[in-house]
Amino acid sequence: MDDDAFDRALIAAGFAQAAELGWRRVTIPAAARAAGLPLARARARFPGRATLLLRFGRIADQAALAELATDGTVRDRLFDLIMRRIDVLQAHRAGVLALLRALPCEPPTAVLLACATRRSLRWLGQAAGVELRGLRGELKLRGLEAVWLWTLRAWQRDDSADLSATMAALDQALARAEQAARWLHARPAPGDQSEPPSEPPPEPPPGPTPEPPPQADPSPENPMA
């Protein structure tokens, strides 16, 4: 068994254990025994549960990026990438939901996941063609985080087989992010002393609002780019 197959087997066993017993009772040795994996190798590759979560996130990113479309708009590509990542969570739904329920009682794990998710969204955003350098890029990344959180919360409540409610929530979040980007294009660039538009900005993306929405250079074809 190569390393990738080993990791996937142990991660699956870990989330199965979480679904049955709760995330706080997951241990790497128990997951390895349940999956019939050598404990010595499990110890070498998974020093703790944090490694399990980080490798699971990497697998989700790889699945999202595996067949990236080269056509369509930035919004279309972001939709596809985020839903591909959600599909990986869906494969371990019960265990992932157990993890999410445990986060309020495990601040270190919550911080770890927040940092890892931020790195993942930077990968996905850049893969979709979103410019994420500089101050404007930082604001765009925070907007992507808001889109992800809104979509994840919809997924938690979505018990449909086709995840239709999750897809609808993601589409809505991306649409509102796109509206915010269009408004920002009309604002003066940093250092420009001209008066800003008098009209108020459109409603920001749903979910937790991460400071001001991202700014971007004008792009008539893809305002989120």
PDB file of C-alpha atoms in Angstrom:
ATOM      1  CA  MET A   1       0.000   0.000   0.000  1.00  0.00           C
ATOM      2  CA  ASP A   2       1.513   3.310  -1.046  1.00  0.00           C
ATOM      3  CA  ASP A   3       1.485   6.373   1.208  1.00  0.00           C
ATOM      4  CA  ASP A   4      -1.538   7.963  -0.476  1.00  0.00           C
ATOM      5  CA  ALA A   5      -3.676   4.837  -0.085  1.00  0.00           C
ATOM      6  CA  PHE A   6      -2.470   4.422   3.487  1.00  0.00           C
ATOM      7  CA  ASP A   7      -3.414   8.013   4.346  1.00  0.00           C
ATOM      8  CA  ARG A   8      -6.844   7.699   2.788  1.00  0.00           C
ATOM      9  CA  ALA A   9      -7.566   4.459   4.652  1.00  0.00           C
ATOM     10  CA  LEU A  10      -6.553   5.908   8.006  1.00  0.00           C
ATOM     11  CA  ILE A  11      -8.479   9.162   7.404  1.00  0.00           C
ATOM     12  CA  ALA A  12     -11.604   7.200   6.486  1.00  0.00           C
ATOM     13  CA  ALA A  13     -11.270   5.123   9.656  1.00  0.00           C
ATOM     14  CA  GLY A  14     -10.737   8.259  11.728  1.00  0.00           C
ATOM     15  CA  PHE A  15     -13.890   9.921  10.445  1.00  0.00           C
ATOM     16  CA  ALA A  16     -15.852   6.690  10.871  1.00  0.00           C
ATOM     17  CA  GLN A  17     -14.704   6.676  14.483  1.00  0.00           C
ATOM     18  CA  ALA A  18     -15.766  10.321  14.843  1.00  0.00           C
ATOM     19  CA  ALA A  19     -19.216   9.533  13.453  1.00  0.00           C
ATOM     20  CA  GLU A  20     -19.668   6.742  15.980  1.00  0.00           C
ATOM     21  CA  LEU A  21     -18.004   8.153  19.096  1.00  0.00           C
ATOM     22  CA  GLY A  22     -17.584  11.882  18.496  1.00  0.00           C
ATOM     23  CA  TRP A  23     -14.494  13.733  17.334  1.00  0.00           C
ATOM     24  CA  ARG A  24     -13.028  14.174  20.811  1.00  0.00           C
ATOM     25  CA  ARG A  25     -12.686  10.393  21.202  1.00  0.00           C
ATOM     26  CA  VAL A  26     -10.857   9.838  17.903  1.00  0.00           C
ATOM     27  CA  THR A  27      -7.336   8.451  18.285  1.00  0.00           C
ATOM     28  CA  ILE A  28      -4.831   7.508  15.610  1.00  0.00           C
ATOM     29  CA  PRO A  29      -4.044   4.074  17.124  1.00  0.00           C
ATOM     30  CA  ALA A  30      -7.737   3.136  17.264  1.00  0.00           C
ATOM     31  CA  ALA A  31      -8.284   4.339  13.692  1.00  0.00           C
ATOM     32  CA  ALA A  32      -5.256   2.366  12.501  1.00  0.00           C
ATOM     33  CA  ARG A  33      -6.463  -0.811  14.236  1.00  0.00           C
ATOM     34  CA  ALA A  34      -9.961  -0.379  12.760  1.00  0.00           C
ATOM     35  CA  ALA A  35      -8.477  -0.039   9.281  1.00  0.00           C
ATOM     36  CA  GLY A  36      -6.056  -2.945   9.770  1.00  0.00           C
ATOM     37  CA  LEU A  37      -3.024  -0.674   9.327  1.00  0.00           C
ATOM     38  CA  PRO A  38       0.406  -1.124  10.972  1.00  0.00           C
ATOM     39  CA  LEU A  39       0.628   1.011  14.100  1.00  0.00           C
ATOM     40  CA  ALA A  40       4.303   1.820  13.552  1.00  0.00           C
ATOM     41  CA  ARG A  41       3.605   3.254  10.118  1.00  0.00           C
ATOM     42  CA  ALA A  42       0.549   5.109  11.407  1.00  0.00           C
ATOM     43  CA  ARG A  43       2.714   6.702  14.111  1.00  0.00           C
ATOM     44  CA  ALA A  44       5.294   7.749  11.535  1.00  0.00           C
ATOM     45  CA  ARG A  45       2.780   9.328   9.178  1.00  0.00           C
ATOM     46  CA  PHE A  46       0.196  10.619  11.678  1.00  0.00           C
ATOM     47  CA  PRO A  47       1.776  11.952  14.883  1.00  0.00           C
ATOM     48  CA  GLY A  48      -1.649  13.205  15.980  1.00  0.00           C
ATOM     49  CA  ARG A  49      -5.170  14.159  14.923  1.00  0.00           C
ATOM     50  CA  ALA A  50      -3.927  17.492  13.582  1.00  0.00           C
ATOM     51  CA  THR A  51      -2.012  15.617  10.884  1.00  0.00           C
ATOM     52  CA  LEU A  52      -5.161  13.707   9.991  1.00  0.00           C
ATOM     53  CA  LEU A  53      -7.051  16.968   9.447  1.00  0.00           C
ATOM     54  CA  LEU A  54      -4.271  18.603   7.446  1.00  0.00           C
ATOM     55  CA  ARG A  55      -3.881  15.596   5.162  1.00  0.00           C
ATOM     56  CA  PHE A  56      -7.635  15.380   4.716  1.00  0.00           C
ATOM     57  CA  GLY A  57      -7.649  19.019   3.631  1.00  0.00           C
ATOM     58  CA  ARG A  58      -4.839  18.341   1.177  1.00  0.00           C
ATOM     59  CA  ILE A  59      -6.787  15.423  -0.318  1.00  0.00           C
ATOM     60  CA  ALA A  60      -9.850  17.668  -0.673  1.00  0.00           C
ATOM     61  CA  ASP A  61      -7.756  20.308  -2.451  1.00  0.00           C
ATOM     62  CA  GLN A  62      -6.237  17.753  -4.794  1.00  0.00           C
ATOM     63  CA  ALA A  63      -9.693  16.458  -5.706  1.00  0.00           C
ATOM     64  CA  ALA A  64     -10.900  20.003  -6.382  1.00  0.00           C
ATOM     65  CA  LEU A  65      -7.910  20.846  -8.577  1.00  0.00           C
ATOM     66  CA  ALA A  66      -7.696  17.521 -10.424  1.00  0.00           C
ATOM     67  CA  GLU A  67      -9.889  18.469 -13.389  1.00  0.00           C
ATOM     68  CA  LEU A  68      -9.928  22.252 -13.371  1.00  0.00           C
ATOM     69  CA  ALA A  69     -11.916  23.716 -16.246  1.00  0.00           C
ATOM     70  CA  THR A  70     -10.055  26.211 -18.409  1.00  0.00           C
ATOM     71  CA  ASP A  71     -13.132  27.831 -19.915  1.00  0.00           C
ATOM     72  CA  GLY A  72     -16.031  29.722 -18.380  1.00  0.00           C
ATOM     73  CA  THR A  73     -15.926  32.690 -16.025  1.00  0.00           C
ATOM     74  CA  VAL A  74     -13.997  33.015 -12.797  1.00  0.00           C
ATOM     75  CA  ARG A  75     -17.291  32.599 -10.950  1.00  0.00           C
ATOM     76  CA  ASP A  76     -18.011  29.356 -12.829  1.00  0.00           C
ATOM     77  CA  ARG A  77     -14.573  27.977 -12.004  1.00  0.00           C
ATOM     78  CA  LEU A  78     -14.889  28.919  -8.338  1.00  0.00           C
ATOM     79  CA  PHE A  79     -18.273  27.204  -8.176  1.00  0.00           C
ATOM     80  CA  ASP A  80     -16.816  24.012  -9.631  1.00  0.00           C
ATOM     81  CA  LEU A  81     -13.742  24.039  -7.375  1.00  0.00           C
ATOM     82  CA  ILE A  82     -15.685  24.634  -4.166  1.00  0.00           C
ATOM     83  CA  MET A  83     -18.291  21.983  -4.955  1.00  0.00           C
ATOM     84  CA  ARG A  84     -15.554  19.452  -5.731  1.00  0.00           C
ATOM     85  CA  ARG A  85     -14.088  20.164  -2.310  1.00  0.00           C
ATOM     86  CA  ILE A  86     -17.524  19.812  -0.711  1.00  0.00           C
ATOM     87  CA  ASP A  87     -17.898  16.427  -2.439  1.00  0.00           C
ATOM     88  CA  VAL A  88     -14.855  15.144  -0.515  1.00  0.00           C
ATOM     89  CA  LEU A  89     -16.450  16.267   2.755  1.00  0.00           C
ATOM     90  CA  GLN A  90     -19.690  14.587   1.692  1.00  0.00           C
ATOM     91  CA  ALA A  91     -17.898  11.238   1.336  1.00  0.00           C
ATOM     92  CA  HIS A  92     -17.198  11.381   5.103  1.00  0.00           C
ATOM     93  CA  ARG A  93     -20.289  13.373   6.003  1.00  0.00           C
ATOM     94  CA  ALA A  94     -21.143  11.926   9.428  1.00  0.00           C
ATOM     95  CA  GLY A  95     -17.558  12.184  10.667  1.00  0.00           C
ATOM     96  CA  VAL A  96     -17.047  15.705   9.341  1.00  0.00           C
ATOM     97  CA  LEU A  97     -20.290  16.845  10.965  1.00  0.00           C
ATOM     98  CA  ALA A  98     -19.077  15.362  14.252  1.00  0.00           C
ATOM     99  CA  LEU A  99     -15.849  17.328  13.862  1.00  0.00           C
ATOM    100  CA  LEU A 100     -17.711  20.586  13.186  1.00  0.00           C
ATOM    101  CA  ARG A 101     -19.913  20.057  16.239  1.00  0.00           C
ATOM    102  CA  ALA A 102     -16.817  19.601  18.408  1.00  0.00           C
ATOM    103  CA  LEU A 103     -15.006  22.752  17.268  1.00  0.00           C
ATOM    104  CA  PRO A 104     -16.575  25.158  19.833  1.00  0.00           C
ATOM    105  CA  CYS A 105     -15.061  22.994  22.580  1.00  0.00           C
ATOM    106  CA  GLU A 106     -11.672  22.674  20.847  1.00  0.00           C
ATOM    107  CA  PRO A 107     -10.296  26.164  20.091  1.00  0.00           C
ATOM    108  CA  PRO A 108      -6.845  24.904  18.981  1.00  0.00           C
ATOM    109  CA  THR A 109      -8.466  22.610  16.421  1.00  0.00           C
ATOM    110  CA  ALA A 110     -10.711  25.448  15.243  1.00  0.00           C
ATOM    111  CA  VAL A 111      -7.688  27.726  14.734  1.00  0.00           C
ATOM    112  CA  LEU A 112      -5.805  24.954  12.923  1.00  0.00           C
ATOM    113  CA  LEU A 113      -8.718  24.398  10.544  1.00  0.00           C
ATOM    114  CA  ALA A 114      -9.180  28.129   9.944  1.00  0.00           C
ATOM    115  CA  CYS A 115      -5.535  28.517   8.918  1.00  0.00           C
ATOM    116  CA  ALA A 116      -5.600  25.386   6.749  1.00  0.00           C
ATOM    117  CA  THR A 117      -8.840  26.450   5.059  1.00  0.00           C
ATOM    118  CA  ARG A 118      -7.342  29.850   4.300  1.00  0.00           C
ATOM    119  CA  ARG A 119      -4.413  28.192   2.530  1.00  0.00           C
ATOM    120  CA  SER A 120      -6.810  25.952   0.613  1.00  0.00           C
ATOM    121  CA  LEU A 121      -8.938  28.881  -0.524  1.00  0.00           C
ATOM    122  CA  ARG A 122      -5.845  30.746  -1.684  1.00  0.00           C
ATOM    123  CA  TRP A 123      -5.008  27.740  -3.861  1.00  0.00           C
ATOM    124  CA  LEU A 124      -8.559  27.489  -5.202  1.00  0.00           C
ATOM    125  CA  GLY A 125      -8.877  31.228  -5.811  1.00  0.00           C
ATOM    126  CA  GLN A 126      -5.609  31.463  -7.711  1.00  0.00           C
ATOM    127  CA  ALA A 127      -6.467  28.333  -9.694  1.00  0.00           C
ATOM    128  CA  ALA A 128      -9.750  29.953 -10.734  1.00  0.00           C
ATOM    129  CA  GLY A 129      -7.925  33.074 -11.890  1.00  0.00           C
ATOM    130  CA  VAL A 130      -8.470  35.394  -8.922  1.00  0.00           C
ATOM    131  CA  GLU A 131      -5.584  37.790  -8.276  1.00  0.00           C
ATOM    132  CA  LEU A 132      -4.736  37.439  -4.579  1.00  0.00           C
ATOM    133  CA  ARG A 133      -1.577  39.513  -4.224  1.00  0.00           C
ATOM    134  CA  GLY A 134      -1.327  42.657  -2.147  1.00  0.00           C
ATOM    135  CA  LEU A 135      -3.930  44.394  -0.029  1.00  0.00           C
ATOM    136  CA  ARG A 136      -6.695  43.933  -2.566  1.00  0.00           C
ATOM    137  CA  GLY A 137      -5.836  40.260  -2.814  1.00  0.00           C
ATOM    138  CA  GLU A 138      -6.096  39.942   0.944  1.00  0.00           C
ATOM    139  CA  LEU A 139      -9.580  41.433   0.867  1.00  0.00           C
ATOM    140  CA  LYS A 140     -10.615  39.090  -1.928  1.00  0.00           C
ATOM    141  CA  LEU A 141      -9.340  36.123   0.065  1.00  0.00           C
ATOM    142  CA  ARG A 142     -11.458  37.193   3.019  1.00  0.00           C
ATOM    143  CA  GLY A 143     -14.424  37.361   0.685  1.00  0.00           C
ATOM    144  CA  LEU A 144     -13.712  33.785  -0.429  1.00  0.00           C
ATOM    145  CA  GLU A 145     -13.616  32.745   3.216  1.00  0.00           C
ATOM    146  CA  ALA A 146     -17.082  34.227   3.711  1.00  0.00           C
ATOM    147  CA  VAL A 147     -18.358  32.371   0.635  1.00  0.00           C
ATOM    148  CA  TRP A 148     -16.867  29.100   1.925  1.00  0.00           C
ATOM    149  CA  LEU A 149     -18.369  29.492   5.403  1.00  0.00           C
ATOM    150  CA  TRP A 150     -21.813  30.245   3.999  1.00  0.00           C
ATOM    151  CA  THR A 151     -21.615  27.215   1.724  1.00  0.00           C
ATOM    152  CA  LEU A 152     -20.338  24.962   4.494  1.00  0.00           C
ATOM    153  CA  ARG A 153     -23.210  25.951   6.770  1.00  0.00           C
ATOM    154  CA  ALA A 154     -25.686  25.228   3.998  1.00  0.00           C
ATOM    155  CA  TRP A 155     -24.029  21.820   3.483  1.00  0.00           C
ATOM    156  CA  GLN A 156     -24.395  21.008   7.184  1.00  0.00           C
ATOM    157  CA  ARG A 157     -28.184  21.405   6.842  1.00  0.00           C
ATOM    158  CA  ASP A 158     -28.474  19.823   3.395  1.00  0.00           C
ATOM    159  CA  ASP A 159     -29.605  16.202   3.543  1.00  0.00           C
ATOM    160  CA  SER A 160     -30.495  15.946  -0.156  1.00  0.00           C
ATOM    161  CA  ALA A 161     -28.766  13.343  -2.318  1.00  0.00           C
ATOM    162  CA  ASP A 162     -27.710  15.874  -4.954  1.00  0.00           C
ATOM    163  CA  LEU A 163     -26.724  18.666  -2.522  1.00  0.00           C
ATOM    164  CA  SER A 164     -29.068  21.023  -4.354  1.00  0.00           C
ATOM    165  CA  ALA A 165     -29.448  23.337  -1.362  1.00  0.00           C
ATOM    166  CA  THR A 166     -25.678  23.561  -0.979  1.00  0.00           C
ATOM    167  CA  MET A 167     -25.222  24.420  -4.636  1.00  0.00           C
ATOM    168  CA  ALA A 168     -27.942  27.061  -4.436  1.00  0.00           C
ATOM    169  CA  ALA A 169     -26.284  28.638  -1.391  1.00  0.00           C
ATOM    170  CA  LEU A 170     -22.895  28.671  -3.097  1.00  0.00           C
ATOM    171  CA  ASP A 171     -24.344  30.210  -6.244  1.00  0.00           C
ATOM    172  CA  GLN A 172     -26.047  32.910  -4.178  1.00  0.00           C
ATOM    173  CA  ALA A 173     -22.876  33.681  -2.236  1.00  0.00           C
ATOM    174  CA  LEU A 174     -20.789  33.942  -5.401  1.00  0.00           C
ATOM    175  CA  ALA A 175     -23.416  36.163  -7.037  1.00  0.00           C
ATOM    176  CA  ARG A 176     -23.359  38.589  -4.129  1.00  0.00           C
ATOM    177  CA  ALA A 177     -19.568  38.555  -4.043  1.00  0.00           C
ATOM    178  CA  GLU A 178     -19.620  39.396  -7.752  1.00  0.00           C
ATOM    179  CA  GLN A 179     -22.004  42.319  -7.110  1.00  0.00           C
ATOM    180  CA  ALA A 180     -19.676  43.618  -4.396  1.00  0.00           C
ATOM    181  CA  ALA A 181     -16.727  43.326  -6.791  1.00  0.00           C
ATOM    182  CA  ARG A 182     -18.560  45.346  -9.455  1.00  0.00           C
ATOM    183  CA  TRP A 183     -19.254  48.111  -6.950  1.00  0.00           C
ATOM    184  CA  LEU A 184     -15.616  48.123  -5.876  1.00  0.00           C
ATOM    185  CA  HIS A 185     -14.483  48.514  -9.485  1.00  0.00           C
ATOM    186  CA  ALA A 186     -16.269  51.861  -9.545  1.00  0.00           C
ATOM    187  CA  ARG A 187     -14.392  53.121  -6.489  1.00  0.00           C
ATOM    188  CA  PRO A 188     -11.146  55.076  -6.881  1.00  0.00           C
ATOM    189  CA  ALA A 189      -7.935  53.109  -6.657  1.00  0.00           C
ATOM    190  CA  PRO A 190      -5.670  53.711  -3.643  1.00  0.00           C
ATOM    191  CA  GLY A 191      -4.141  57.190  -3.940  1.00  0.00           C
ATOM    192  CA  ASP A 192      -6.895  58.467  -6.211  1.00  0.00           C
ATOM    193  CA  GLN A 193      -8.365  61.662  -4.711  1.00  0.00           C
ATOM    194  CA  SER A 194     -11.526  61.617  -6.802  1.00  0.00           C
ATOM    195  CA  GLU A 195     -14.862  61.343  -5.057  1.00  0.00           C
ATOM    196  CA  PRO A 196     -16.178  57.800  -4.516  1.00  0.00           C
ATOM    197  CA  PRO A 197     -19.553  56.773  -5.938  1.00  0.00           C
ATOM    198  CA  SER A 198     -22.462  58.190  -4.012  1.00  0.00           C
ATOM    199  CA  GLU A 199     -24.536  55.009  -4.201  1.00  0.00           C
ATOM    200  CA  PRO A 200     -24.222  52.567  -1.288  1.00  0.00           C
ATOM    201  CA  PRO A 201     -22.524  49.223  -1.943  1.00  0.00           C
ATOM    202  CA  PRO A 202     -24.623  46.162  -2.731  1.00  0.00           C
ATOM    203  CA  GLU A 203     -25.333  43.635  -0.027  1.00  0.00           C
ATOM    204  CA  PRO A 204     -22.119  41.712   0.806  1.00  0.00           C
ATOM    205  CA  PRO A 205     -21.821  37.936   0.486  1.00  0.00           C
ATOM    206  CA  PRO A 206     -24.030  36.090   2.987  1.00  0.00           C
ATOM    207  CA  GLY A 207     -22.619  34.561   6.110  1.00  0.00           C
ATOM    208  CA  PRO A 208     -19.933  35.963   8.407  1.00  0.00           C
ATOM    209  CA  THR A 209     -18.738  39.298   6.964  1.00  0.00           C
ATOM    210  CA  PRO A 210     -14.931  39.512   6.966  1.00  0.00           C
ATOM    211  CA  GLU A 211     -14.252  43.270   7.076  1.00  0.00           C
ATOM    212  CA  PRO A 212     -14.573  45.123   3.717  1.00  0.00           C
ATOM    213  CA  PRO A 213     -15.286  42.983   0.636  1.00  0.00           C
ATOM    214  CA  PRO A 214     -12.360  42.350  -1.723  1.00  0.00           C
ATOM    215  CA  GLN A 215     -11.259  44.952  -4.252  1.00  0.00           C
ATOM    216  CA  ALA A 216     -10.065  44.044  -7.714  1.00  0.00           C
ATOM    217  CA  ASP A 217      -8.775  45.697 -10.809  1.00  0.00           C
ATOM    218  CA  PRO A 218     -11.468  46.418 -13.389  1.00  0.00           C
ATOM    219  CA  SER A 219     -12.252  43.463 -15.594  1.00  0.00           C
ATOM    220  CA  PRO A 220     -15.441  43.681 -17.680  1.00  0.00           C
ATOM    221  CA  GLU A 221     -15.476  39.964 -18.406  1.00  0.00           C
ATOM    222  CA  ASN A 222     -14.801  38.637 -14.909  1.00  0.00           C
ATOM    223  CA  PRO A 223     -15.338  41.249 -12.215  1.00  0.00           C
ATOM    224  CA  MET A 224     -14.193  38.824  -9.503  1.00  0.00           C
ATOM    225  CA  ALA A 225     -10.809  38.300 -11.176  1.00  0.00           C
TER     226      ALA A 225
END
